[in-house]
Short mmCIF file of C-alpha atoms in Angstrom, two decimals:
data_model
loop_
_atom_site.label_atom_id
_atom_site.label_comp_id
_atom_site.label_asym_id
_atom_site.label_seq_id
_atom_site.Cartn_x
_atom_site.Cartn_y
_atom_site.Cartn_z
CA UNK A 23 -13.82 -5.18 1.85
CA UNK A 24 -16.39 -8.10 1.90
CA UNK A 25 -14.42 -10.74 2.75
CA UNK A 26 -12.45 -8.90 5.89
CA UNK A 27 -16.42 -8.06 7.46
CA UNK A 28 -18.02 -11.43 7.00
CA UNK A 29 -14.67 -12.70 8.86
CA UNK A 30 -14.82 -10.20 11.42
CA UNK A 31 -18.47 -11.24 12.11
CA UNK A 32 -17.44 -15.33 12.30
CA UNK A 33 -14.10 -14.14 14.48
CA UNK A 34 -15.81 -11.63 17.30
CA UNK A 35 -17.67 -14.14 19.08
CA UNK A 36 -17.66 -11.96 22.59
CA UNK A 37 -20.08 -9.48 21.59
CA UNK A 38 -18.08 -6.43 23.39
CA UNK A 39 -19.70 -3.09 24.31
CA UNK A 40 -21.57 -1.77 20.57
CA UNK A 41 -21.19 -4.36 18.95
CA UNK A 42 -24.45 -5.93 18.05
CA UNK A 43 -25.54 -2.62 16.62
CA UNK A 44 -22.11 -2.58 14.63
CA UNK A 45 -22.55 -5.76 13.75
CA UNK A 46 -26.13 -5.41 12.41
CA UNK A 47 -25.03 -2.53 10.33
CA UNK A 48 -22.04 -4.86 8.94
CA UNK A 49 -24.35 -7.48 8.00
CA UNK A 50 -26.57 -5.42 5.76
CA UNK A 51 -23.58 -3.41 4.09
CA UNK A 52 -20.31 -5.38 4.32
CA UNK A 53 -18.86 -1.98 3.97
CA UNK A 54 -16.20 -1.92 7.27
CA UNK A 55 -15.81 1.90 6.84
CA UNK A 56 -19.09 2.55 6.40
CA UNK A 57 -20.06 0.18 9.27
CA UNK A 58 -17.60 2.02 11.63
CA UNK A 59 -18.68 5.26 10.40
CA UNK A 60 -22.45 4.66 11.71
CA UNK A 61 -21.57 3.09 14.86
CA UNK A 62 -19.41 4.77 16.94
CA UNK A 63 -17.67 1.96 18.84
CA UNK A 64 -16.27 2.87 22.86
CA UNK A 65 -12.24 2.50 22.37
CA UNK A 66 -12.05 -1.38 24.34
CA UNK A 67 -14.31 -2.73 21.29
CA UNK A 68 -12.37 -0.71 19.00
CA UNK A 69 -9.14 -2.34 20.28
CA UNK A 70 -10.79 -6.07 19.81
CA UNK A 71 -11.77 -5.03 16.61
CA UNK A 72 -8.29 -4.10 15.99
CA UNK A 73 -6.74 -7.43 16.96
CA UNK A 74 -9.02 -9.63 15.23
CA UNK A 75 -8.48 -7.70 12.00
CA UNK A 76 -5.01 -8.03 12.51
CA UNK A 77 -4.87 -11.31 13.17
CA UNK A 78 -7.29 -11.89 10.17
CA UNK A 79 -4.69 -10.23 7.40
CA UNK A 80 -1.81 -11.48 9.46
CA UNK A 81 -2.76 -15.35 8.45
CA UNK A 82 -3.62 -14.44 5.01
CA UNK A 83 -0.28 -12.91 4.75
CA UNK A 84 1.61 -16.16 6.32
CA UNK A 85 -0.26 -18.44 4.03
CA UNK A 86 0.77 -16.45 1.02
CA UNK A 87 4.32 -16.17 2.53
CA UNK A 88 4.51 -19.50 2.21
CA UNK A 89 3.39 -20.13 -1.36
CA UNK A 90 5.94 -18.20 -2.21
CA UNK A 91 8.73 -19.64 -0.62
CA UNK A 92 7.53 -22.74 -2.02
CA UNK A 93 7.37 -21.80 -5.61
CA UNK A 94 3.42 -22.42 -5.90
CA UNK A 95 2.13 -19.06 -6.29
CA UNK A 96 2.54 -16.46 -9.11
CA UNK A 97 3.53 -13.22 -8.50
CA UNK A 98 2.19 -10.47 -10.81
CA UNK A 99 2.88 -7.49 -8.67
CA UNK A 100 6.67 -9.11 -8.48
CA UNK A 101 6.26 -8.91 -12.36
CA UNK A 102 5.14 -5.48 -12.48
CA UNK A 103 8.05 -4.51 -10.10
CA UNK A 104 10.92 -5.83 -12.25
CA UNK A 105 9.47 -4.47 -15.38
CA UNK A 106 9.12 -0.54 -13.61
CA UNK A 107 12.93 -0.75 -12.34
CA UNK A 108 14.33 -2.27 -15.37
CA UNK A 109 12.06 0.28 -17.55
CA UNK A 110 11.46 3.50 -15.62
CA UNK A 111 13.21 3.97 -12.50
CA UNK A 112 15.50 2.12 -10.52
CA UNK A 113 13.69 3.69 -7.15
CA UNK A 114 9.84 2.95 -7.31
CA UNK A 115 7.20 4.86 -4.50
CA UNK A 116 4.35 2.59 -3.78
CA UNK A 117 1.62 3.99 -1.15
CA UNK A 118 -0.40 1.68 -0.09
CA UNK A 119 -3.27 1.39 2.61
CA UNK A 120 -3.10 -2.15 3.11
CA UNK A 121 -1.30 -3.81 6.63
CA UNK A 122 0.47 -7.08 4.50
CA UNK A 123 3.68 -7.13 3.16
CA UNK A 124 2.91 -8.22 -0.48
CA UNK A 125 4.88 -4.83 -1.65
CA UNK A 126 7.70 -6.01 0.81
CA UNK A 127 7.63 -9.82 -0.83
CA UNK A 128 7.18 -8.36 -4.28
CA UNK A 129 10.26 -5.80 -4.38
CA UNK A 130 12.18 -8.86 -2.36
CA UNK A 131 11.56 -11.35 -4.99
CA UNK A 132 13.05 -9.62 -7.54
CA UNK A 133 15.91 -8.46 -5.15
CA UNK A 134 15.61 -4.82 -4.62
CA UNK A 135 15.45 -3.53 -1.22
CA UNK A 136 12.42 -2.99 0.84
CA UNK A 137 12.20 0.67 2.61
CA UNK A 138 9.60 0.77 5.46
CA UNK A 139 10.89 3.64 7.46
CA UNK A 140 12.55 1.30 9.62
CA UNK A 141 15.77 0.00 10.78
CA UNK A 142 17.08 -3.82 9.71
CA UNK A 143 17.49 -6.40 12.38
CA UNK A 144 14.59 -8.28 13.88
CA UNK A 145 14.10 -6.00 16.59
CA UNK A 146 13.32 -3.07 14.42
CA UNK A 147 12.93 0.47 15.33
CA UNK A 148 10.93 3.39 13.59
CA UNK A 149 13.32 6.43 12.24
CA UNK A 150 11.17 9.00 11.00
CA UNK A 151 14.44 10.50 8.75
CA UNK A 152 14.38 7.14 6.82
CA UNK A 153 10.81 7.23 5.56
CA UNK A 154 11.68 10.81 3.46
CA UNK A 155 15.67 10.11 2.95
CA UNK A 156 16.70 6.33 3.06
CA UNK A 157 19.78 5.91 2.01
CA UNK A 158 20.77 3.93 -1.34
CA UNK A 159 20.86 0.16 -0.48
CA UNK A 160 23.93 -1.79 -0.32
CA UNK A 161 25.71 -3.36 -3.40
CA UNK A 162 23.99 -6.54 -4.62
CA UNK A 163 20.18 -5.42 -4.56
CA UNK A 164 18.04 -4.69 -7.84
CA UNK A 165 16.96 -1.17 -6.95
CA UNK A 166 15.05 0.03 -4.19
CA UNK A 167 11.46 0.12 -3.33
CA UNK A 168 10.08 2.81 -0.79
CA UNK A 169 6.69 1.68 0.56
CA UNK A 170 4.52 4.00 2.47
CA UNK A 171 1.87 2.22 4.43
CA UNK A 172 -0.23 4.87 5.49
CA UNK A 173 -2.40 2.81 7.57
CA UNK A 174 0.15 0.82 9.17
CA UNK A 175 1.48 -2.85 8.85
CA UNK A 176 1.15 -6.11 10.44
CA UNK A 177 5.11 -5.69 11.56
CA UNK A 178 4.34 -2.29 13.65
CA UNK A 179 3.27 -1.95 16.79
CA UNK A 180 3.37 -0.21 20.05
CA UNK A 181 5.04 -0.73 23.26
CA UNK A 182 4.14 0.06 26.85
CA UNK A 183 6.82 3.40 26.32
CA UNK A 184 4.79 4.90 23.44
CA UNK A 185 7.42 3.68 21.24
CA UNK A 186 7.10 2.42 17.63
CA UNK A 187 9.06 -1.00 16.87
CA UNK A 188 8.74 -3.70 14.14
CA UNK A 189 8.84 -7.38 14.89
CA UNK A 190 9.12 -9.13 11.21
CA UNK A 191 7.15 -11.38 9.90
CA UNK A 192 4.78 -12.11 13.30
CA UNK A 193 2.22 -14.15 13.11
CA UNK A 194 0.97 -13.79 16.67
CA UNK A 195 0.53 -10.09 18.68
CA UNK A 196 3.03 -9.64 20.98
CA UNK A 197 2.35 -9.87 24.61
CA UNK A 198 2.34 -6.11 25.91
CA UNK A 199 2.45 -4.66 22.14
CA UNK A 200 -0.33 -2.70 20.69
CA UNK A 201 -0.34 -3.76 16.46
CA UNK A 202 -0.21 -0.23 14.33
CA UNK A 203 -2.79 -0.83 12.66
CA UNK A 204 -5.60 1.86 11.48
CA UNK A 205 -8.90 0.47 10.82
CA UNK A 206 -11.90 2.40 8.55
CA UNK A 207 -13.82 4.76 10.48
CA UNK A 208 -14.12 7.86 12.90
CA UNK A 209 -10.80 6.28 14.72
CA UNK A 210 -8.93 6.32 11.37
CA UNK A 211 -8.55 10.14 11.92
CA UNK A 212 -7.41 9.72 15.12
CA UNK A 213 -4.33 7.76 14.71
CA UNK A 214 -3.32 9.40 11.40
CA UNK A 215 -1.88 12.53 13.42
CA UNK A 216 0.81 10.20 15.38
CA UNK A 217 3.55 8.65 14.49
CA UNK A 218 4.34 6.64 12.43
CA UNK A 219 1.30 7.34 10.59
CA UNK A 220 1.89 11.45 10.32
CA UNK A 221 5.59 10.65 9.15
CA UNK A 222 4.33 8.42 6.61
CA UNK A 223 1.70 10.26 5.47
CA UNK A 224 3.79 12.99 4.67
CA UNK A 225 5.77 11.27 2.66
CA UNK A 226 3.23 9.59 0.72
CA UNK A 227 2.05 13.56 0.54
CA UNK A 228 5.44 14.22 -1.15
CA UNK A 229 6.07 11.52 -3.79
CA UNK A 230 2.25 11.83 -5.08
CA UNK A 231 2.99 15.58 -5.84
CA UNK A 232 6.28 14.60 -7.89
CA UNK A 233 5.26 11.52 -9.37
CA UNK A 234 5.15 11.76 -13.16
CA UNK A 235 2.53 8.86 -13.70
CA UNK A 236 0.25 7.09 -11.43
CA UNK A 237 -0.52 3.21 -11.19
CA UNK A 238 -3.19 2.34 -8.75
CA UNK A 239 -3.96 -1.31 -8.49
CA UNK A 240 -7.39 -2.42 -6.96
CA UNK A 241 -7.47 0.84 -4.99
CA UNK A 242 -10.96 2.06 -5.18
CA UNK A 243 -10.02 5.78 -4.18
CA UNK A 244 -12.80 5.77 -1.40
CA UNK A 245 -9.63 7.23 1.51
CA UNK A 246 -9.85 11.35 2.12
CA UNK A 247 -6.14 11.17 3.23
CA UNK A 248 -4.51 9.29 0.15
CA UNK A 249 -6.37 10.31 -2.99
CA UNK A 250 -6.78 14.22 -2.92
CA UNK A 251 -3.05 15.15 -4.42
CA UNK A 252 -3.50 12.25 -6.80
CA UNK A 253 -6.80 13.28 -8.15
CA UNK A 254 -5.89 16.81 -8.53
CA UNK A 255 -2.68 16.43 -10.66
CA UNK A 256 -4.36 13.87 -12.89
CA UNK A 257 -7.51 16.33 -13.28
CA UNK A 258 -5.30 19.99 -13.65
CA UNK A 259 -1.85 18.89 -14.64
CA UNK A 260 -2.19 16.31 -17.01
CA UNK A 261 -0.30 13.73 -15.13
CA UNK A 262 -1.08 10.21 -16.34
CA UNK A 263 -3.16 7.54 -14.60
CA UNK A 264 -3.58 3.94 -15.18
CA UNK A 265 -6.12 1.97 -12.85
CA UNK A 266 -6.45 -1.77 -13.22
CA UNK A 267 -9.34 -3.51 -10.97
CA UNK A 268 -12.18 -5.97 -11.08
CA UNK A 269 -14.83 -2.77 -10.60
CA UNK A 270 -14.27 0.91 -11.04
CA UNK A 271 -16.13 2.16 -7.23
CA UNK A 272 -19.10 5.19 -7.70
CA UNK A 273 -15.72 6.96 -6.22
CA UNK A 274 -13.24 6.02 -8.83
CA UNK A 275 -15.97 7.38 -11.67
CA UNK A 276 -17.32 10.41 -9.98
CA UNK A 277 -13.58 11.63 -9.36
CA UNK A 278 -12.32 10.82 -13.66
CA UNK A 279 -15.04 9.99 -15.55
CA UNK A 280 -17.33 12.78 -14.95
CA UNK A 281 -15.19 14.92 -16.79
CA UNK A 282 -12.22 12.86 -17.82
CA UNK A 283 -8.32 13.71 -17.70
CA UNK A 284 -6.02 14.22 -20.69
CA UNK A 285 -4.06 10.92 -20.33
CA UNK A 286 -5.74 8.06 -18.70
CA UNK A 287 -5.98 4.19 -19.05
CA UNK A 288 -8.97 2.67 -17.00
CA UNK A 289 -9.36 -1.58 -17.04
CA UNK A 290 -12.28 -3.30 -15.37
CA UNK A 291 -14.05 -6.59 -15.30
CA UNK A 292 -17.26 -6.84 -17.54
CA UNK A 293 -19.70 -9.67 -18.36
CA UNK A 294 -18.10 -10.67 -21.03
CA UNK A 295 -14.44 -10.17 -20.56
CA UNK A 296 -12.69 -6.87 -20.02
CA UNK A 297 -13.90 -3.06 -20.01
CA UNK A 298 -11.27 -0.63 -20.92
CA UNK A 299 -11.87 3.16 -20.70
CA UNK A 300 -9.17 6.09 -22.49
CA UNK A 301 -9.40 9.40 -24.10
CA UNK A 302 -10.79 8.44 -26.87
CA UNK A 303 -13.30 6.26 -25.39
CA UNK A 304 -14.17 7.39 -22.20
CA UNK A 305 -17.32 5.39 -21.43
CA UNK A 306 -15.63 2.13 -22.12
CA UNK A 307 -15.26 -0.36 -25.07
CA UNK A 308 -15.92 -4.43 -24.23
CA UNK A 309 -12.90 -6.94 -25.04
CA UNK A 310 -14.85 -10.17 -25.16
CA UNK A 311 -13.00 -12.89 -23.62
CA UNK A 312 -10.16 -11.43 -22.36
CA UNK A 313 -9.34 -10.67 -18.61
CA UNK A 314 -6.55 -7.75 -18.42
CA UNK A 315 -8.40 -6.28 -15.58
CA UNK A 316 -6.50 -9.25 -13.63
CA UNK A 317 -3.08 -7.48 -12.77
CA UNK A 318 -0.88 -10.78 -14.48
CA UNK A 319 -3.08 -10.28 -17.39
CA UNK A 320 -2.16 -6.92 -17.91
CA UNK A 321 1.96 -7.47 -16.80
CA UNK A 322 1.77 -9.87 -19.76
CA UNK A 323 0.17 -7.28 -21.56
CA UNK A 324 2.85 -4.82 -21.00
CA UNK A 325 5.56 -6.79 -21.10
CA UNK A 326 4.35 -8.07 -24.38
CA UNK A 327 3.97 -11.75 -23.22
CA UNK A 328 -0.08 -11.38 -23.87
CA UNK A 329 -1.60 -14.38 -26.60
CA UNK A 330 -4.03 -12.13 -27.93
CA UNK A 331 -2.03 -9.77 -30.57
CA UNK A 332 -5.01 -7.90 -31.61
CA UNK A 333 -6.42 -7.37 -28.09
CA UNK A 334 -3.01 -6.40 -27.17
CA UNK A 335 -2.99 -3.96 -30.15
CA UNK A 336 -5.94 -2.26 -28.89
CA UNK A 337 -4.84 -1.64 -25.57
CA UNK A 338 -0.77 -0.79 -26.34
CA UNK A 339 -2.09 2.37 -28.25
CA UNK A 340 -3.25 3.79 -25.05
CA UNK A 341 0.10 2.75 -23.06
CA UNK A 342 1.96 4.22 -26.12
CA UNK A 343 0.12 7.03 -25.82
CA UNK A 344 0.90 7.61 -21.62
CA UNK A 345 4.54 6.45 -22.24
CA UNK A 346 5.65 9.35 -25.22
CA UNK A 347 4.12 11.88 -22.59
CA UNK A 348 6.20 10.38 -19.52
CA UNK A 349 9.28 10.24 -21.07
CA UNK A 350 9.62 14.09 -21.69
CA UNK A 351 10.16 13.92 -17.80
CA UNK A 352 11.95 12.00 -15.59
CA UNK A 353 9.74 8.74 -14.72
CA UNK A 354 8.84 8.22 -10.96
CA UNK A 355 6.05 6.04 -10.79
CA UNK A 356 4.04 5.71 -7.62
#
């Protein structure tokens, strides 16, 4: 996360307890995690860190709300959405480690209902029972989307009580509230064990061991607490995988491409366009000129809406391939 550290250097202008060694670290690596992992940081720094990276994401988030409501931005992961419930499942699980609420915006767009864990209203309160067992949404929406943010969200946060509640679409911290948000690092393993985060990861424990096909987006499968069930299934029971992102991590190929799964679809950036890796080709063929590694390049691709028939030809035989082996089960993506 590049971008996040080089902001977090220009934002933390205080220079708290640790942090010029922190800092110094973050400026050779850009690596948060690893950053946080070398330093140990005393708890008030940790807490300003915590802020400013929420307040970071949180204006990110506000700008791209905004877009949207104004009909300016395109919305692949929308796309992606409405193609899975129309196609495979009318309930999609996403998991997700990041504190926006593009999921939220995406299943909203194309009117299914948003499950957080928490209740409606904009005073919102977190009910662990709804995170495992939400109900079925109310007549008019397109389906439901469950998202599991397992390290929190720019709508949680604490209050003086210990207790978890949600105030929607916030663009400043509230005065008293602590924002749920888990940064990389020694801390991370902290605040996993307490709600909301144990709740949540449990669930997001549960729907990876019944999903019947994976689709992991720009994740770069560098978190201890997310990727283990994942890996496993893909590796001993066959279970089907499709990555898209611009650049598979050391992580990503260590875990697959060492010895690579039975049914996989891998897309990348290259120099010249776009690196795809399946079973038949497991250390990659080059598409010159193409970019489905881009995630509205490859919804067009799926969705058959891609200009380049024989490109799209080359890739649809691996998709083809994943698809007759889904549908002898069920379909749950996640």
């Amino acid at each position: 996360m590049p971008s996040l550290a080089e902001e977090l250097l220009e934002v933390v202008s205080e220079h708290p307890e640790g942090w010029n060694d922190f800092a110094k670290s973050l400026r050779v690596s850009l690596d948060l995690e690893q950053a946080l992992h070398d330093v140990t940081l005393p708890t008030d720094t940790v807490e300003i860190l915590v802020r400013a990276t929420w307040k970071i994401v949180a204006e990110a988030d506000i700008a791209f709300y905004h877009k949207l409501l104004s009909g300016k931005v395109a919305f692949p992961l929308s796309e992606l959405f409405a193609y899975l419930l129309r196609t495979a499942d009318a309930h999609l699980n996403v998991v997700t480690t990041n504190y926006d609420r593009v999921a939220e915006y995406a299943a909203n767009n194309v009117g299914a209902y948003a499950s957080t864990g928490l209740t409606s209203g904009w005073l919102q309160r977190f009910v662990a029972a709804t995170v495992v067992n939400e109900r079925p949404p109310s007549p008019g929406y397109e389906g439901m989307v469950s998202i599991l943010k397992v390290h929190g969200s720019l709508d949680w946060f604490r209050d003086s009580t210990g207790d978890v509640i949600a105030v929607p679409a916030a663009q400043e911290i509230p005065r008293e509230l602590k924002p749920l948000v888990v940064t990389p690092g020694v801390t991370k393993y902290r605040e996993v064990h307490k709600d909301p985060f144990r709740t949540v990861m449990s669930a997001a424990d549960a729907v990876l061991r019944t999903a019947t096909c994976y689709v992991c987006i720009g994740y770069g499968f560098n978190d201890e607490h997310v990727q283990p069930i994942l890996v496993s299934r893909v590796l001993k029971n066959d279970v089907p995988v499709v990555i898209i992102t611009k650049e598979l991590t050391v992580q990503t190929r260590n875990a697959f491409l060492d010895r690579p799964p039975k049914h996989f679809l891998f897309i990348e950036e290259s120099s010249c366009g776009t690196k795809v890796y399946t079973p038949t080709d497991p250390f990659g063929v080059v598409l010159d000129g193409v970019s489905l590694w881009q995630l509205h390049d490859f919804v067009k691709m799926v969705t058959g809406d891609y200009g380049d028939k024989t490109c799209r030809f080359l890739i649809i035989v691996s998709v083809m391939q994943l698809a007759t082996y889904i549908a002898e089960t069920p379909a749950q993506p996640s």
